[in-house]
Coordinates of N, CA and C in Angstrom, one line a residue:
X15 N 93.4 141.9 85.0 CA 93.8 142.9 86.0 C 93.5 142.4 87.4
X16 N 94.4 142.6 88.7 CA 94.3 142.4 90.0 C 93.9 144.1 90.9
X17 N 94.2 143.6 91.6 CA 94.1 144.5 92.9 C 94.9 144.2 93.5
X18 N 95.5 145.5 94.5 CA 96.8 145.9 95.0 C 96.4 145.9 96.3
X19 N 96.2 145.5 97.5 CA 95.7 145.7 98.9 C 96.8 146.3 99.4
X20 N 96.4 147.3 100.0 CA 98.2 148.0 101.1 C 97.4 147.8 102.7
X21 N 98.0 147.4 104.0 CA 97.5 147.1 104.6 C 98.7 147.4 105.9
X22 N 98.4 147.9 107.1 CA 99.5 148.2 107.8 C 100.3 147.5 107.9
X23 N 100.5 146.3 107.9 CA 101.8 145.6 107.7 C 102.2 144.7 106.5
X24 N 101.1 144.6 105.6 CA 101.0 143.3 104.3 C 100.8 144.3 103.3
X25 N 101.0 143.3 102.1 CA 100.9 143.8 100.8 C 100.2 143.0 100.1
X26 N 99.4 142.9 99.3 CA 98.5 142.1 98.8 C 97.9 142.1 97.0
X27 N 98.2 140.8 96.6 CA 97.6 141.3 95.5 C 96.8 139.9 95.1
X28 N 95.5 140.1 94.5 CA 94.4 139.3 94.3 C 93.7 139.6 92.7
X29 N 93.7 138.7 92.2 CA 93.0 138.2 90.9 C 92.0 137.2 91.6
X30 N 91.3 137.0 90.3 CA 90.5 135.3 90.2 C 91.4 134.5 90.5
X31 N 92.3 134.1 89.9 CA 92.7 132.8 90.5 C 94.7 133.0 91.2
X32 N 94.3 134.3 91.6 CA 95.7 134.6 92.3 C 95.4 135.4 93.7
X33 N 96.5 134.8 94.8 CA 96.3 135.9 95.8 C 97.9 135.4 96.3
X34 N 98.7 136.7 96.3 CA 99.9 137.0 97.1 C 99.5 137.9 97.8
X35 N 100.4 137.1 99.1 CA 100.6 138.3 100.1 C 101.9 138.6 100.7
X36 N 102.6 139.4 101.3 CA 103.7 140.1 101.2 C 103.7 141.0 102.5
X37 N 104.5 140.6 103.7 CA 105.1 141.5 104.7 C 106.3 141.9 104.9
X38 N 106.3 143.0 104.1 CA 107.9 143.5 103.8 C 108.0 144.6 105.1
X39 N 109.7 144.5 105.6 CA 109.7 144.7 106.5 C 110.1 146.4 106.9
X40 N 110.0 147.2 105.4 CA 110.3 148.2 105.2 C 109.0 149.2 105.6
X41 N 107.9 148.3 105.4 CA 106.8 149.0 105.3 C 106.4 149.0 107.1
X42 N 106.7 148.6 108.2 CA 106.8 148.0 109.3 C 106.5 149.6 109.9
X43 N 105.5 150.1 110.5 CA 105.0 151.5 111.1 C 104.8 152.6 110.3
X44 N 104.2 152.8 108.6 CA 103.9 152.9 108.0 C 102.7 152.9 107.3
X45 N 102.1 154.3 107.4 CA 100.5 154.3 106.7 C 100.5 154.7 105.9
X46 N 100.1 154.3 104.4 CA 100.4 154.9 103.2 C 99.4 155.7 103.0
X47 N 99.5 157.1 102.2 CA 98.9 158.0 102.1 C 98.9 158.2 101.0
X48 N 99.7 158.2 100.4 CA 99.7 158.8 99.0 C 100.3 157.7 98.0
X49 N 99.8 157.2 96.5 CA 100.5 156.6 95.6 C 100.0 157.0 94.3
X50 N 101.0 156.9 93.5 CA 100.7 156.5 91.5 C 101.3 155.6 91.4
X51 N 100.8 155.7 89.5 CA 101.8 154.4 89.2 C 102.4 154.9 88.1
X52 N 103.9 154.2 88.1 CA 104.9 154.4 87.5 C 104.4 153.9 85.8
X53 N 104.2 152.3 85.8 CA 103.5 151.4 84.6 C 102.6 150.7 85.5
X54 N 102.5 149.5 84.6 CA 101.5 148.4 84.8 C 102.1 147.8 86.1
X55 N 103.4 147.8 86.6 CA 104.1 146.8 87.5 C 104.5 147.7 88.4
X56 N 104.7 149.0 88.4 CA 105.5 149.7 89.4 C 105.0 150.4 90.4
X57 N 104.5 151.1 90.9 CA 103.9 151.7 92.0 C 105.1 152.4 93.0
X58 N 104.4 154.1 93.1 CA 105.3 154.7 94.2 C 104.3 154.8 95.2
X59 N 104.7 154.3 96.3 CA 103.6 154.7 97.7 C 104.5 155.6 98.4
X60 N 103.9 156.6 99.3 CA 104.2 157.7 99.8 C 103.4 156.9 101.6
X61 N 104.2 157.4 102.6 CA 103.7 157.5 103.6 C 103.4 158.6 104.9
X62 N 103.2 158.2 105.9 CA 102.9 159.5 106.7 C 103.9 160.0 107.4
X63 N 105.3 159.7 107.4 CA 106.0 159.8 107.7 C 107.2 160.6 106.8
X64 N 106.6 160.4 105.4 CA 107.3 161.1 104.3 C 108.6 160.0 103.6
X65 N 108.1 159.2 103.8 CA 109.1 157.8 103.1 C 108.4 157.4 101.7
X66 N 109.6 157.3 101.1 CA 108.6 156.5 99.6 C 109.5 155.7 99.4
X67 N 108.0 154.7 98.9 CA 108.8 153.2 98.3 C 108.1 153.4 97.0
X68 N 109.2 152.2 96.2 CA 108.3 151.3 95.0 C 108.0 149.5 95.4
X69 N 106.5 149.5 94.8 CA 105.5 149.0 95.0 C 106.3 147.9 93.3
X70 N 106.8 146.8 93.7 CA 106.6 146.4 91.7 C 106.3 144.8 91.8
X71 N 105.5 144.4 90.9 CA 105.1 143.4 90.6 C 105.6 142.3 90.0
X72 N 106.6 141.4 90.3 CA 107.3 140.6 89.9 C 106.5 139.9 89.1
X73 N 106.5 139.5 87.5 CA 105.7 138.2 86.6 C 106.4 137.4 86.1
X74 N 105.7 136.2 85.7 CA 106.8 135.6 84.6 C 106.3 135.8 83.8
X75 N 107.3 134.6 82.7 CA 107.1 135.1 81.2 C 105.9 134.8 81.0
X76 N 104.7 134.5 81.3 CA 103.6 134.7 80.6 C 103.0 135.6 81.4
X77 N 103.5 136.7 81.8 CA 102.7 137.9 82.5 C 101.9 138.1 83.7
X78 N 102.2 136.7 84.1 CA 101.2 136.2 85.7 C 102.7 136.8 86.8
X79 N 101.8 137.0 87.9 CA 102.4 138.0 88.8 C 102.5 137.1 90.0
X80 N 104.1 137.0 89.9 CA 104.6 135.9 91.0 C 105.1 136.2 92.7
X81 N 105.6 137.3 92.9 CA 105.8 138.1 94.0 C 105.4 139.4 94.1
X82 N 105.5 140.0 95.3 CA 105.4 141.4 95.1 C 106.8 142.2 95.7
X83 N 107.4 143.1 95.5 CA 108.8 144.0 96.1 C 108.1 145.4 96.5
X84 N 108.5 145.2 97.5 CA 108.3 146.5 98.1 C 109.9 147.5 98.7
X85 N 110.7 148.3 98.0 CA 112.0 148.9 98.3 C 111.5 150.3 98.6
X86 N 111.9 150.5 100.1 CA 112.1 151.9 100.0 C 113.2 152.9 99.6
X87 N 113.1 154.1 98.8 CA 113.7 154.9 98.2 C 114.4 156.2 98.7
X88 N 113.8 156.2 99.8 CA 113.9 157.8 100.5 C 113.1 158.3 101.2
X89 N 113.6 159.3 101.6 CA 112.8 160.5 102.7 C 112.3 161.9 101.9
X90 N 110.9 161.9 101.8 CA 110.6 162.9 101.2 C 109.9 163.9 101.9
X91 N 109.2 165.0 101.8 CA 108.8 165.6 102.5 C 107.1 164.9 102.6
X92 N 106.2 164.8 102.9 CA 105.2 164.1 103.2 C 104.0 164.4 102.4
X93 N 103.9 163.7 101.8 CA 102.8 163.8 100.4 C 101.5 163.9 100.7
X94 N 101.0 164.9 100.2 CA 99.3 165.0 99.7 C 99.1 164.4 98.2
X95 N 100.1 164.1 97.8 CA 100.0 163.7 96.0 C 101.3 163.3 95.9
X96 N 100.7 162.4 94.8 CA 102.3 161.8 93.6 C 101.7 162.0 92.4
X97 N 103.1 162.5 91.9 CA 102.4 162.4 89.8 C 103.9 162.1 89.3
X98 N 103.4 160.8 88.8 CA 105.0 160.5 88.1 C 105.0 161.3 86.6
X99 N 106.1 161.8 86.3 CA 105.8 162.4 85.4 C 106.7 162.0 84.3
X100 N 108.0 162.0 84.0 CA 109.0 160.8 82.8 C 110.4 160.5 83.6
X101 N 111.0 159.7 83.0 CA 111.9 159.7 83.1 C 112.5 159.7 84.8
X102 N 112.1 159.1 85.5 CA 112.4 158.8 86.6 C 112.2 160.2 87.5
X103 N 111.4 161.4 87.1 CA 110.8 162.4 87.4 C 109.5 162.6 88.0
X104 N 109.5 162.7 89.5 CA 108.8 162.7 90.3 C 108.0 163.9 91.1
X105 N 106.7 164.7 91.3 CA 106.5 165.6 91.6 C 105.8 165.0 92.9
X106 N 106.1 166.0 93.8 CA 105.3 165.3 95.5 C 104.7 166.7 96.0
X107 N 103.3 166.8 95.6 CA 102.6 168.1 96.3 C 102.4 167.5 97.8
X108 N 102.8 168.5 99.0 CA 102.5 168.7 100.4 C 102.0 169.6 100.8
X109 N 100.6 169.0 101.6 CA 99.6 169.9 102.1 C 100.7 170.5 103.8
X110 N 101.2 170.1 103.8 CA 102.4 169.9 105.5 C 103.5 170.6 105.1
X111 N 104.1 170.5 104.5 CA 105.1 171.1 103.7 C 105.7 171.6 102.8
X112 N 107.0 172.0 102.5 CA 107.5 172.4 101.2 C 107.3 171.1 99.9
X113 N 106.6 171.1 99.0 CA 106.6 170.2 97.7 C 107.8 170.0 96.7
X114 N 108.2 169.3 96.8 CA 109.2 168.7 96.0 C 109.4 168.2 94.2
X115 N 110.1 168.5 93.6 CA 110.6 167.3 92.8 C 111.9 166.7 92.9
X116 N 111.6 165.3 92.3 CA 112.5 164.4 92.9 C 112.8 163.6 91.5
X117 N 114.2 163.2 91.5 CA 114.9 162.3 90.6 C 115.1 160.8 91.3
X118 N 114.4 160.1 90.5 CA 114.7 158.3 91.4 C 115.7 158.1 90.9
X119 N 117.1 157.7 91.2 CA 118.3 157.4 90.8 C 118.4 155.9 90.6
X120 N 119.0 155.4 89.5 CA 118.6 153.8 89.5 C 119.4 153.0 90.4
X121 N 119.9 153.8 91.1 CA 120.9 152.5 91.8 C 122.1 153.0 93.1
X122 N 122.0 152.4 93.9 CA 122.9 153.3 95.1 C 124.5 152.9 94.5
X123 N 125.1 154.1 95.0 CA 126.7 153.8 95.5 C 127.1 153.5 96.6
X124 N 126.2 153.2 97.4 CA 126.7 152.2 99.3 C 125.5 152.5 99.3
X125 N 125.5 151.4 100.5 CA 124.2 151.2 101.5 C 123.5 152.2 102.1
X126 N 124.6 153.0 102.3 CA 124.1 154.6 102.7 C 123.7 155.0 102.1
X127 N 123.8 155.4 100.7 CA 123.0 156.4 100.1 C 121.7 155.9 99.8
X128 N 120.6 156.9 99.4 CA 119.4 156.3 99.2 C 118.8 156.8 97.9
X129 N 117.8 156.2 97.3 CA 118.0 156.4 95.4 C 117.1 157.5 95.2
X130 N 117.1 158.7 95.6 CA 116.6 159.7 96.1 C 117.2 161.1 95.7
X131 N 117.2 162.1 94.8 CA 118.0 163.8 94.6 C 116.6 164.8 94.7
X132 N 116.7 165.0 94.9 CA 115.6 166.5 95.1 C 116.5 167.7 93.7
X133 N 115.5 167.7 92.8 CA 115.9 168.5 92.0 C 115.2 170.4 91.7
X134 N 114.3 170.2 93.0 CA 114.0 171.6 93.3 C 112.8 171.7 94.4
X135 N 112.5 172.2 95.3 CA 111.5 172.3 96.3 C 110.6 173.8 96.1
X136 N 109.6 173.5 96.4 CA 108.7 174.8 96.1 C 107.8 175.0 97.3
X137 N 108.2 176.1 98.0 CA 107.8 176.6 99.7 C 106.5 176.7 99.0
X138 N 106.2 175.9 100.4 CA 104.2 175.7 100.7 C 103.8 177.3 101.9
X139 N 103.5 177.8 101.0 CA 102.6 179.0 102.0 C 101.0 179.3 102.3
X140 N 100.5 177.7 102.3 CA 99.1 177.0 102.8 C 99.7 177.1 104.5
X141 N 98.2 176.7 104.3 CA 98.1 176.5 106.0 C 98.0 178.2 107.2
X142 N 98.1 178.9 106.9 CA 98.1 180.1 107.8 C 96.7 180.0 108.4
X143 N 96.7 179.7 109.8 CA 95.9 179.7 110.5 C 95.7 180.9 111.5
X144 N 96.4 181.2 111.5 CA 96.4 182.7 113.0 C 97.0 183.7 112.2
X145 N 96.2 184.8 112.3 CA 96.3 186.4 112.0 C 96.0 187.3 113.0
X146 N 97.2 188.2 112.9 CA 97.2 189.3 113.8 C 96.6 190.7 113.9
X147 N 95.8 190.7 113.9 CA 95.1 192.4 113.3 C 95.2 193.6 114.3

């Protein structure tokens, strides 16, 4: 097992006798806030901005971890939590916002689109700070 370093502009990963590092340029004004993991190799990071990427660990065939990919996936509403849950089913609790679930789609149809469906949002009625009496 390694360690995953997320770092405002690098990505990092370190074993005993491995260390990749990785400045992908998606992650470029980005503080990550929030992440799970998908498996052993995948990772969703969430940032403060409400962007999510996957985090995945390229290996070869003997399971040693050769690169790292970092693709961002979308605009989400801005995470206090990730919980992956099956099947490319995604729950994103927001302390800021309305909470989401989200379907990762495997694959775009243009450059435009982004691999991202919101399959239901759930109004956040936290936060009430001023009352009128």
């Amino acid at each position: 097992y390694g360690a995953i370093i997320i770092g405002l502009a690098t990505v990092s990963y370190c074993k005993a006798d491995t260390f990749i590092s990785h400045a992908p340029g998606v992650l470029r004004d980005s503080i990550i806030i929030s992440y799970c993991t998908i498996d052993s190799k995948r990772y969703l990071c969430s940032d403060d901005k409400g962007l999510l990427f996957i985090l995945t660990l390229v290996t070869d065939q003997a399971d040693v971890v050769t690169d790292i990919q970092m693709i961002l996936l979308g605009e989400t509403t801005i995470a206090s939590c990730l919980a992956y849950l099956d099947n490319s089913v995604v729950y994103i609790g927001s302390a800021q916002g309305d909470s989401q679930l989200i379907h990762i789609n495997p694959g775009r149809t243009s450059n435009d689109e982004l691999h991202l469906t919101v399959l239901e949002t759930y109004a956040n009625l936290g936060s009430i700070t001023d009352m009128c009496i």
